Amino acid sequence: MNKRIIKFLLTLLLFPLELKAESADALIPFLSQQPVLDGRIADDIAWKDIAPLGPFYLLKNGEKAVPQTAVRVGVWGDSLYFGVVAIEPEVAKIKAKLNDTEDLWTEDSIEVFILPKGSKDYCQFVVNAAGKRFNGRNAGDVFPLWDWEAKTYKDRDCWSVEIRIPFLLFNAIPSGVWRGNICRNRRISQESYSSWASQQVSFHQSGKWGRLIFLPCDASRPVSSDLVGIVKKELDSLPGRETEGVSKRMREKGKAAAREYFSCLDYLTLGDAYALLGEIWGFRQREKSELEQLRRRTAEIKFLAFKRRFFKERWVK
Amino acid sequence: MTHIKKLAYVIAGVFFVFAGPGITEVVRVFPLAHPVTNKRILPDTDLLLFSSSVSEIMVLACPGEYEPASFVLRTEEDMEGVTAEAAELEGKENAMAPGNVDIRVVKCWWQDKGIGYREETPARLYNPTSYSAVKTLIPELLLHDDSLVKVDKENNYLKLVFEKGSPAQREEYVLASREGGIDLPREKLDRYINYIYDSPTLVPFNLKRKENKQLWLTIKIPDNAAPGVYKGEVRIKKGQAVLGAIPMKVRVLPIKLLPPYHVSSIYYYMPSGVTYQERQFRQFRKETENLLAHGVFNPVFPTELVVRDPGLKDMEEALKIREELGIRGQPLFICGNAQNLGFSTSENSAVTPSQLEELKKKTRDILAMAGKFNIPEVYFYGVDEAKGDRLAAQRPLWEAIHQAGGKVFAAGYISEGEQRGNFEFAGDIQNLLNCAGYPSRQEAAKWHSAGHKITCYANPQGGAEVPETYRRNFGVLLWQYDYDGAMTWLYQCGHYHENKGALNTWNDFTPLVCYKAANMVYPAADGVIDTLEWEGYREGVDDARYLAALVAAAKEARESKDPKMKDAAGRANGFLAELKQGDINRDVEDMDLLRLKMIDLILKLKGEDNEQENN
């Protein structure tokens, strides 16, 4: 068999892999339990049934990275969770000395890029092997640390990181198709840069990122009391209804009714909670003139929660 | 369709997606949280305005009650032969047969826009039934057979079935939206309603690509249904393939609904003899059944039945039908084109003594016939909407009716500014004012101070495609304003004016005087076809029935010695007192929520846990 035929056959064999690398899709499930944020992936039951994303490809040449990295992604409550395991035969040589908000990508670190559905701006989250954090928006925009968490753990032949990013940072709920990437900077011996969705020039090439596809949640699933707390807080923060010709007494009555109404939130399902948050966060990005529509939608969701009471479906855990 | 594309549909928001085995099409289903609404779902309406996290149909209802639910179907490709069917609803110990869930298509068709349509119901007179001569696509009809009306970009076409059931059966579509009348020659126009048939059950229908198709569910709770939760589903099918299923839960409440108010009525005309001929009384029965099923427990009794036959055989037959259907022990409101039983008066011509004697005799004859059916009192209609001297000119006639033992009622007005209303002219003698427009507490107090009654009409008149407005204005609002009941104009205009209305009642572009066709229902060969606004009207009556049950339960609990019951009574009375002094069109945004609150309070007053156990 001549070399050209062998090359052609090899190309055919490799083509599907390359195609996969070009169009990486992550199906993101709703987790059945909340991950314990301590950096330990292997013994965390929350990650047990979650299939890892991978393999990672080297920047520029697109070859499979060695050593490899595995990422698990899932939704719990109001946050997106990542569990990243970086295989590392030379754990002792890991470089991680910088502090929060410094240039952590110059050390052994994991980077998460996220472009929510409908957003023009993407977010960058970096965690070094010592658990220090950096965040930014788009290339070059650096911000003080936002309200997100990361914990790392070093084992004999790998280091791992668990990351919790609240959806509030994106003003978007886990629904539909987002784009993003998970990348690794390795600074031991020979420097190497790899990522889940193959990149050619830099990790910031958002057009080359993979698709983060949120699987539908079981809308009728119980919702955590934490998430209900967030929903309450968000509802509280909304501007009040200004109705022409309504007396002060009536407005006070309305507020009292609203307080009573909040008890309905105890009956929210996961679907309700996300629908409410989606409405409120979506509203913040739109015109204030849409307040009335927002109010109607949130009222409807709360109405359904109240109705569910009559079928004895109290969901808050 | 690729796997990823299918997945994209699945994750598109909170909607439901069904893709049955071997079926490549995808149907999205949007259950509606609030089926009775003035918001119109048209083929191209953005359903995001309606969607929520509704993932199932949840219904609360009492034994004997009808309760609506609705959802919208949408596909990405044209799809033929789709249907929906309810499965049995299973309870802990009993079940409800699928036949208790009636499913119909909501038909959007061309109607006159009316003047002043708005989504919300204002806290003032609202009567958007004036003719505008503007064609608008409006969801209105509830059809089992979607093909009964065909709609193109400009017109409605009505399907007529000739010689139904015979080998020579044939169908013909006629243009039914042309200004000036239905496109039929006069001799056929007289009887075209005889050829309008809907199916008794849902017929497979077609879905158009990227167009909404709304379905309407009417769940009838059997009178003897045991309280509890019943679970089932509504299946969306194409042929034998099940595309998917929407879970449905029905909680039958341990509540006995009470009558809504003293007078639950509506103007009603006898089915046209020209149209129905020998089947006139059969249609009368069908229509009375429909009225009762929609909470009109005492429709107006057509004058025609007491004036056309001196022997009152027609009256007797109609009363017998009413009695058989359950209208018993209630007053009889006789009203129609022959006002004051046909004894005309005017401010310029006095009625003669012999005419008065004749009127008294006629009145006594009618009362005697009514007595056979244990009807406690009979009201005779005066001149419609008379004012000033014309109103006052009726005094001799009304006195004669009183002397013969009858009572009088008529539509009229409140006092406004300089204009004196019915009370100022006839408050001492008119036993019931059917008062036009938005209710008034002061007016109610005046009539009650004279020992008389007041009911409401024209807020709005029939035929406006505003289901939620009928629910609001002919339900709790009347209780808030101390009205004795409802009697709006009109059930359907098909029988009102045989030379005009009957001919074109299916055509909204042949206005009667200056109004749209006042149809809460549309006449057919064998019964009537319901509308969204008629379903809204029923919900209004049902709200008032829940309210009556709450008032009664609070009263009973107040007299209880159990401190828990007394406490519940205190809370219920607080709720009622606040509701009574308000106006639902100003204070209550969500009528379904108000209903739930009433149910919640009733259950507490009965010592029932409102959180029904799942089974």
mmCIF file of N, CA and C in Angstrom, chain A residues 260-261 264 267 299-312, chain B residues 33-35 57-62 65 67-68 249-255 257 471 476 539 542-547 550 571-572 575 579 588-605 608-612:
data_model
loop_
_atom_site.group_PDB
_atom_site.id
_atom_site.type_symbol
_atom_site.label_atom_id
_atom_site.label_comp_id
_atom_site.label_asym_id
_atom_site.label_seq_id
_atom_site.Cartn_x
_atom_site.Cartn_y
_atom_site.Cartn_z
ATOM 1 N N GLU A 260 -47.887 38.450 51.941
ATOM 2 C CA GLU A 260 -48.631 37.200 52.116
ATOM 3 C C GLU A 260 -48.340 36.256 50.951
ATOM 4 N N TYR A 261 -48.214 36.881 49.795
ATOM 5 C CA TYR A 261 -48.032 36.128 48.574
ATOM 6 C C TYR A 261 -46.694 35.391 48.547
ATOM 7 N N CYS A 264 -46.246 31.811 48.984
ATOM 8 C CA CYS A 264 -46.436 30.903 47.843
ATOM 9 C C CYS A 264 -45.103 30.406 47.324
ATOM 10 N N TYR A 267 -43.710 26.958 47.482
ATOM 11 C CA TYR A 267 -44.206 25.892 46.611
ATOM 12 C C TYR A 267 -43.602 25.963 45.212
ATOM 13 N N ALA A 299 -46.061 37.366 38.444
ATOM 14 C CA ALA A 299 -47.327 37.097 39.149
ATOM 15 C C ALA A 299 -47.890 35.760 38.706
ATOM 16 N N GLU A 300 -47.747 35.472 37.433
ATOM 17 C CA GLU A 300 -48.297 34.216 36.915
ATOM 18 C C GLU A 300 -47.568 33.010 37.516
ATOM 19 N N ILE A 301 -46.270 33.121 37.591
ATOM 20 C CA ILE A 301 -45.492 32.006 38.133
ATOM 21 C C ILE A 301 -45.861 31.789 39.596
ATOM 22 N N LYS A 302 -46.012 32.903 40.322
ATOM 23 C CA LYS A 302 -46.371 32.768 41.730
ATOM 24 C C LYS A 302 -47.788 32.204 41.878
ATOM 25 N N PHE A 303 -48.652 32.588 40.960
ATOM 26 C CA PHE A 303 -50.023 32.058 40.986
ATOM 27 C C PHE A 303 -50.006 30.532 40.868
ATOM 28 N N LEU A 304 -49.182 30.059 39.956
ATOM 29 C CA LEU A 304 -49.113 28.609 39.759
ATOM 30 C C LEU A 304 -48.567 27.904 40.991
ATOM 31 N N ALA A 305 -47.602 28.555 41.632
ATOM 32 C CA ALA A 305 -47.053 27.968 42.855
ATOM 33 C C ALA A 305 -48.147 27.875 43.917
ATOM 34 N N PHE A 306 -48.954 28.919 44.007
ATOM 35 C CA PHE A 306 -50.056 28.929 44.968
ATOM 36 C C PHE A 306 -51.062 27.830 44.631
ATOM 37 N N LYS A 307 -51.336 27.695 43.344
ATOM 38 C CA LYS A 307 -52.307 26.690 42.914
ATOM 39 C C LYS A 307 -51.827 25.283 43.278
ATOM 40 N N ARG A 308 -50.532 25.095 43.164
ATOM 41 C CA ARG A 308 -49.978 23.787 43.452
ATOM 42 C C ARG A 308 -50.217 23.367 44.903
ATOM 43 N N ARG A 309 -50.371 24.378 45.773
ATOM 44 C CA ARG A 309 -50.645 24.059 47.178
ATOM 45 C C ARG A 309 -51.856 23.149 47.318
ATOM 46 N N PHE A 310 -52.813 23.365 46.445
ATOM 47 C CA PHE A 310 -54.059 22.620 46.570
ATOM 48 C C PHE A 310 -53.889 21.157 46.142
ATOM 49 N N PHE A 311 -52.738 20.875 45.605
ATOM 50 C CA PHE A 311 -52.439 19.496 45.244
ATOM 51 C C PHE A 311 -51.331 18.935 46.146
ATOM 52 N N LYS A 312 -51.108 19.635 47.213
ATOM 53 C CA LYS A 312 -50.090 19.277 48.202
ATOM 54 C C LYS A 312 -48.755 18.944 47.558
ATOM 55 N N ALA B 33 -51.797 29.302 31.795
ATOM 56 C CA ALA B 33 -52.104 29.409 33.224
ATOM 57 C C ALA B 33 -53.493 30.006 33.426
ATOM 58 N N HIS B 34 -53.865 30.919 32.551
ATOM 59 C CA HIS B 34 -55.150 31.617 32.693
ATOM 60 C C HIS B 34 -55.936 31.492 31.397
ATOM 61 N N PRO B 35 -56.771 30.477 31.281
ATOM 62 C CA PRO B 35 -57.493 30.313 30.007
ATOM 63 C C PRO B 35 -58.452 31.458 29.704
ATOM 64 N N ILE B 57 -51.752 20.505 33.360
ATOM 65 C CA ILE B 57 -53.055 21.136 33.518
ATOM 66 C C ILE B 57 -53.525 20.854 34.941
ATOM 67 N N MET B 58 -53.773 21.903 35.681
ATOM 68 C CA MET B 58 -54.238 21.760 37.068
ATOM 69 C C MET B 58 -55.603 22.408 37.185
ATOM 70 N N VAL B 59 -56.545 21.654 37.628
ATOM 71 C CA VAL B 59 -57.914 22.159 37.697
ATOM 72 C C VAL B 59 -58.474 21.909 39.094
ATOM 73 N N LEU B 60 -59.091 22.934 39.651
ATOM 74 C CA LEU B 60 -59.830 22.771 40.909
ATOM 75 C C LEU B 60 -61.290 23.051 40.621
ATOM 76 N N ALA B 61 -62.156 22.166 41.038
ATOM 77 C CA ALA B 61 -63.577 22.375 40.760
ATOM 78 C C ALA B 61 -64.429 21.589 41.742
ATOM 79 N N CYS B 62 -65.675 21.992 41.806
ATOM 80 C CA CYS B 62 -66.625 21.347 42.729
ATOM 81 C C CYS B 62 -67.495 20.359 41.942
ATOM 82 N N GLU B 65 -69.617 21.215 38.668
ATOM 83 C CA GLU B 65 -69.098 22.442 38.042
ATOM 84 C C GLU B 65 -68.403 22.141 36.705
ATOM 85 N N GLU B 67 -65.297 23.475 34.414
ATOM 86 C CA GLU B 67 -64.094 24.284 34.598
ATOM 87 C C GLU B 67 -63.245 24.228 33.323
ATOM 88 N N PRO B 68 -62.756 25.380 32.878
ATOM 89 C CA PRO B 68 -61.983 25.372 31.631
ATOM 90 C C PRO B 68 -60.484 25.189 31.835
ATOM 91 N N LYS B 249 -54.243 17.183 36.250
ATOM 92 C CA LYS B 249 -54.677 16.860 37.604
ATOM 93 C C LYS B 249 -55.942 17.645 37.901
ATOM 94 N N VAL B 250 -56.915 16.975 38.449
ATOM 95 C CA VAL B 250 -58.160 17.650 38.809
ATOM 96 C C VAL B 250 -58.396 17.410 40.291
ATOM 97 N N ARG B 251 -58.528 18.464 41.029
ATOM 98 C CA ARG B 251 -58.915 18.277 42.438
ATOM 99 C C ARG B 251 -60.398 18.594 42.571
ATOM 100 N N VAL B 252 -61.141 17.608 42.965
ATOM 101 C CA VAL B 252 -62.559 17.822 43.233
ATOM 102 C C VAL B 252 -62.675 18.303 44.676
ATOM 103 N N LEU B 253 -63.242 19.464 44.830
ATOM 104 C CA LEU B 253 -63.294 20.107 46.151
ATOM 105 C C LEU B 253 -64.518 19.641 46.942
ATOM 106 N N PRO B 254 -64.374 19.606 48.243
ATOM 107 C CA PRO B 254 -65.526 19.211 49.080
ATOM 108 C C PRO B 254 -66.417 20.422 49.369
ATOM 109 N N ILE B 255 -66.810 21.093 48.315
ATOM 110 C CA ILE B 255 -67.592 22.333 48.471
ATOM 111 C C ILE B 255 -68.862 22.201 47.645
ATOM 112 N N LEU B 257 -71.393 24.341 45.720
ATOM 113 C CA LEU B 257 -71.585 25.711 45.225
ATOM 114 C C LEU B 257 -73.042 26.127 45.422
ATOM 115 N N ARG B 471 -66.439 37.776 32.728
ATOM 116 C CA ARG B 471 -66.191 37.118 34.016
ATOM 117 C C ARG B 471 -66.187 38.148 35.144
ATOM 118 N N VAL B 476 -68.365 38.643 40.568
ATOM 119 C CA VAL B 476 -68.145 39.232 41.896
ATOM 120 C C VAL B 476 -68.481 40.727 41.918
ATOM 121 N N GLU B 539 -67.493 31.546 34.008
ATOM 122 C CA GLU B 539 -66.532 31.649 35.106
ATOM 123 C C GLU B 539 -66.904 32.783 36.055
ATOM 124 N N ASP B 542 -69.555 31.463 38.201
ATOM 125 C CA ASP B 542 -68.955 30.516 39.153
ATOM 126 C C ASP B 542 -68.202 31.245 40.265
ATOM 127 N N ASP B 543 -67.518 32.331 39.913
ATOM 128 C CA ASP B 543 -66.864 33.130 40.966
ATOM 129 C C ASP B 543 -67.902 33.552 41.999
ATOM 130 N N ALA B 544 -69.051 34.015 41.496
ATOM 131 C CA ALA B 544 -70.108 34.469 42.405
ATOM 132 C C ALA B 544 -70.665 33.302 43.221
ATOM 133 N N ARG B 545 -70.652 32.116 42.646
ATOM 134 C CA ARG B 545 -71.148 30.941 43.378
ATOM 135 C C ARG B 545 -70.156 30.543 44.489
ATOM 136 N N TYR B 546 -68.868 30.647 44.190
ATOM 137 C CA TYR B 546 -67.873 30.387 45.237
ATOM 138 C C TYR B 546 -68.006 31.435 46.344
ATOM 139 N N LEU B 547 -68.231 32.663 45.913
ATOM 140 C CA LEU B 547 -68.382 33.744 46.886
ATOM 141 C C LEU B 547 -69.583 33.470 47.793
ATOM 142 N N LEU B 550 -68.683 30.937 50.220
ATOM 143 C CA LEU B 550 -67.799 31.476 51.256
ATOM 144 C C LEU B 550 -68.600 32.273 52.287
ATOM 145 N N ARG B 571 -61.127 35.550 59.848
ATOM 146 C CA ARG B 571 -60.271 35.843 58.691
ATOM 147 C C ARG B 571 -61.105 35.944 57.414
ATOM 148 N N ALA B 572 -62.068 35.039 57.297
ATOM 149 C CA ALA B 572 -62.912 35.071 56.094
ATOM 150 C C ALA B 572 -63.736 36.357 56.049
ATOM 151 N N PHE B 575 -61.611 39.196 54.955
ATOM 152 C CA PHE B 575 -61.420 39.127 53.497
ATOM 153 C C PHE B 575 -62.670 39.645 52.768
ATOM 154 N N LEU B 579 -63.110 42.884 50.387
ATOM 155 C CA LEU B 579 -63.540 42.677 48.994
ATOM 156 C C LEU B 579 -64.809 43.482 48.703
ATOM 157 N N VAL B 588 -58.309 43.949 41.788
ATOM 158 C CA VAL B 588 -57.942 42.534 41.614
ATOM 159 C C VAL B 588 -57.399 42.314 40.210
ATOM 160 N N GLU B 589 -56.157 41.944 40.177
ATOM 161 C CA GLU B 589 -55.528 41.764 38.877
ATOM 162 C C GLU B 589 -55.799 40.373 38.320
ATOM 163 N N ASP B 590 -55.859 39.417 39.198
ATOM 164 C CA ASP B 590 -55.912 38.030 38.753
ATOM 165 C C ASP B 590 -57.158 37.365 39.327
ATOM 166 N N MET B 591 -58.147 37.164 38.502
ATOM 167 C CA MET B 591 -59.405 36.582 38.974
ATOM 168 C C MET B 591 -59.227 35.121 39.386
ATOM 169 N N ASP B 592 -58.296 34.435 38.723
ATOM 170 C CA ASP B 592 -58.057 33.039 39.109
ATOM 171 C C ASP B 592 -57.468 32.967 40.515
ATOM 172 N N LEU B 593 -56.623 33.934 40.829
ATOM 173 C CA LEU B 593 -56.031 33.964 42.165
ATOM 174 C C LEU B 593 -57.105 34.285 43.207
ATOM 175 N N LEU B 594 -57.996 35.201 42.861
ATOM 176 C CA LEU B 594 -59.099 35.526 43.779
ATOM 177 C C LEU B 594 -59.925 34.265 44.059
ATOM 178 N N ARG B 595 -60.186 33.501 43.008
ATOM 179 C CA ARG B 595 -60.942 32.255 43.167
ATOM 180 C C ARG B 595 -60.200 31.314 44.128
ATOM 181 N N LEU B 596 -58.891 31.187 43.924
ATOM 182 C CA LEU B 596 -58.108 30.295 44.790
ATOM 183 C C LEU B 596 -58.175 30.736 46.245
ATOM 184 N N LYS B 597 -58.118 32.048 46.442
ATOM 185 C CA LYS B 597 -58.176 32.556 47.824
ATOM 186 C C LYS B 597 -59.522 32.214 48.454
ATOM 187 N N MET B 598 -60.583 32.327 47.656
ATOM 188 C CA MET B 598 -61.908 31.992 48.184
ATOM 189 C C MET B 598 -61.975 30.507 48.545
ATOM 190 N N ILE B 599 -61.424 29.687 47.658
ATOM 191 C CA ILE B 599 -61.420 28.241 47.919
ATOM 192 C C ILE B 599 -60.643 27.946 49.194
ATOM 193 N N ASP B 600 -59.490 28.588 49.310
ATOM 194 C CA ASP B 600 -58.634 28.403 50.480
ATOM 195 C C ASP B 600 -59.414 28.713 51.757
ATOM 196 N N LEU B 601 -60.117 29.840 51.751
ATOM 197 C CA LEU B 601 -60.875 30.251 52.940
ATOM 198 C C LEU B 601 -62.034 29.296 53.230
ATOM 199 N N ILE B 602 -62.720 28.876 52.184
ATOM 200 C CA ILE B 602 -63.857 27.953 52.398
ATOM 201 C C ILE B 602 -63.360 26.653 53.029
ATOM 202 N N LEU B 603 -62.252 26.146 52.484
ATOM 203 C CA LEU B 603 -61.727 24.886 53.012
ATOM 204 C C LEU B 603 -61.338 25.030 54.477
ATOM 205 N N LYS B 604 -60.749 26.171 54.813
ATOM 206 C CA LYS B 604 -60.372 26.383 56.217
ATOM 207 C C LYS B 604 -61.620 26.476 57.092
ATOM 208 N N LEU B 605 -62.646 27.133 56.566
ATOM 209 C CA LEU B 605 -63.890 27.249 57.334
ATOM 210 C C LEU B 605 -64.552 25.891 57.535
ATOM 211 N N GLU B 608 -61.090 21.785 56.526
ATOM 212 C CA GLU B 608 -60.399 20.893 55.586
ATOM 213 C C GLU B 608 -58.987 21.409 55.359
ATOM 214 N N ASP B 609 -58.063 20.480 55.223
ATOM 215 C CA ASP B 609 -56.705 20.857 54.859
ATOM 216 C C ASP B 609 -56.717 21.218 53.383
ATOM 217 N N ASN B 610 -56.225 22.400 53.050
ATOM 218 C CA ASN B 610 -56.266 22.769 51.633
ATOM 219 C C ASN B 610 -55.173 22.100 50.824
ATOM 220 N N GLU B 611 -54.280 21.404 51.520
ATOM 221 C CA GLU B 611 -53.224 20.717 50.786
ATOM 222 C C GLU B 611 -53.622 19.265 50.606
ATOM 223 N N GLN B 612 -54.303 19.037 49.535
ATOM 224 C CA GLN B 612 -54.840 17.702 49.270
ATOM 225 C C GLN B 612 -53.710 16.713 49.038
#
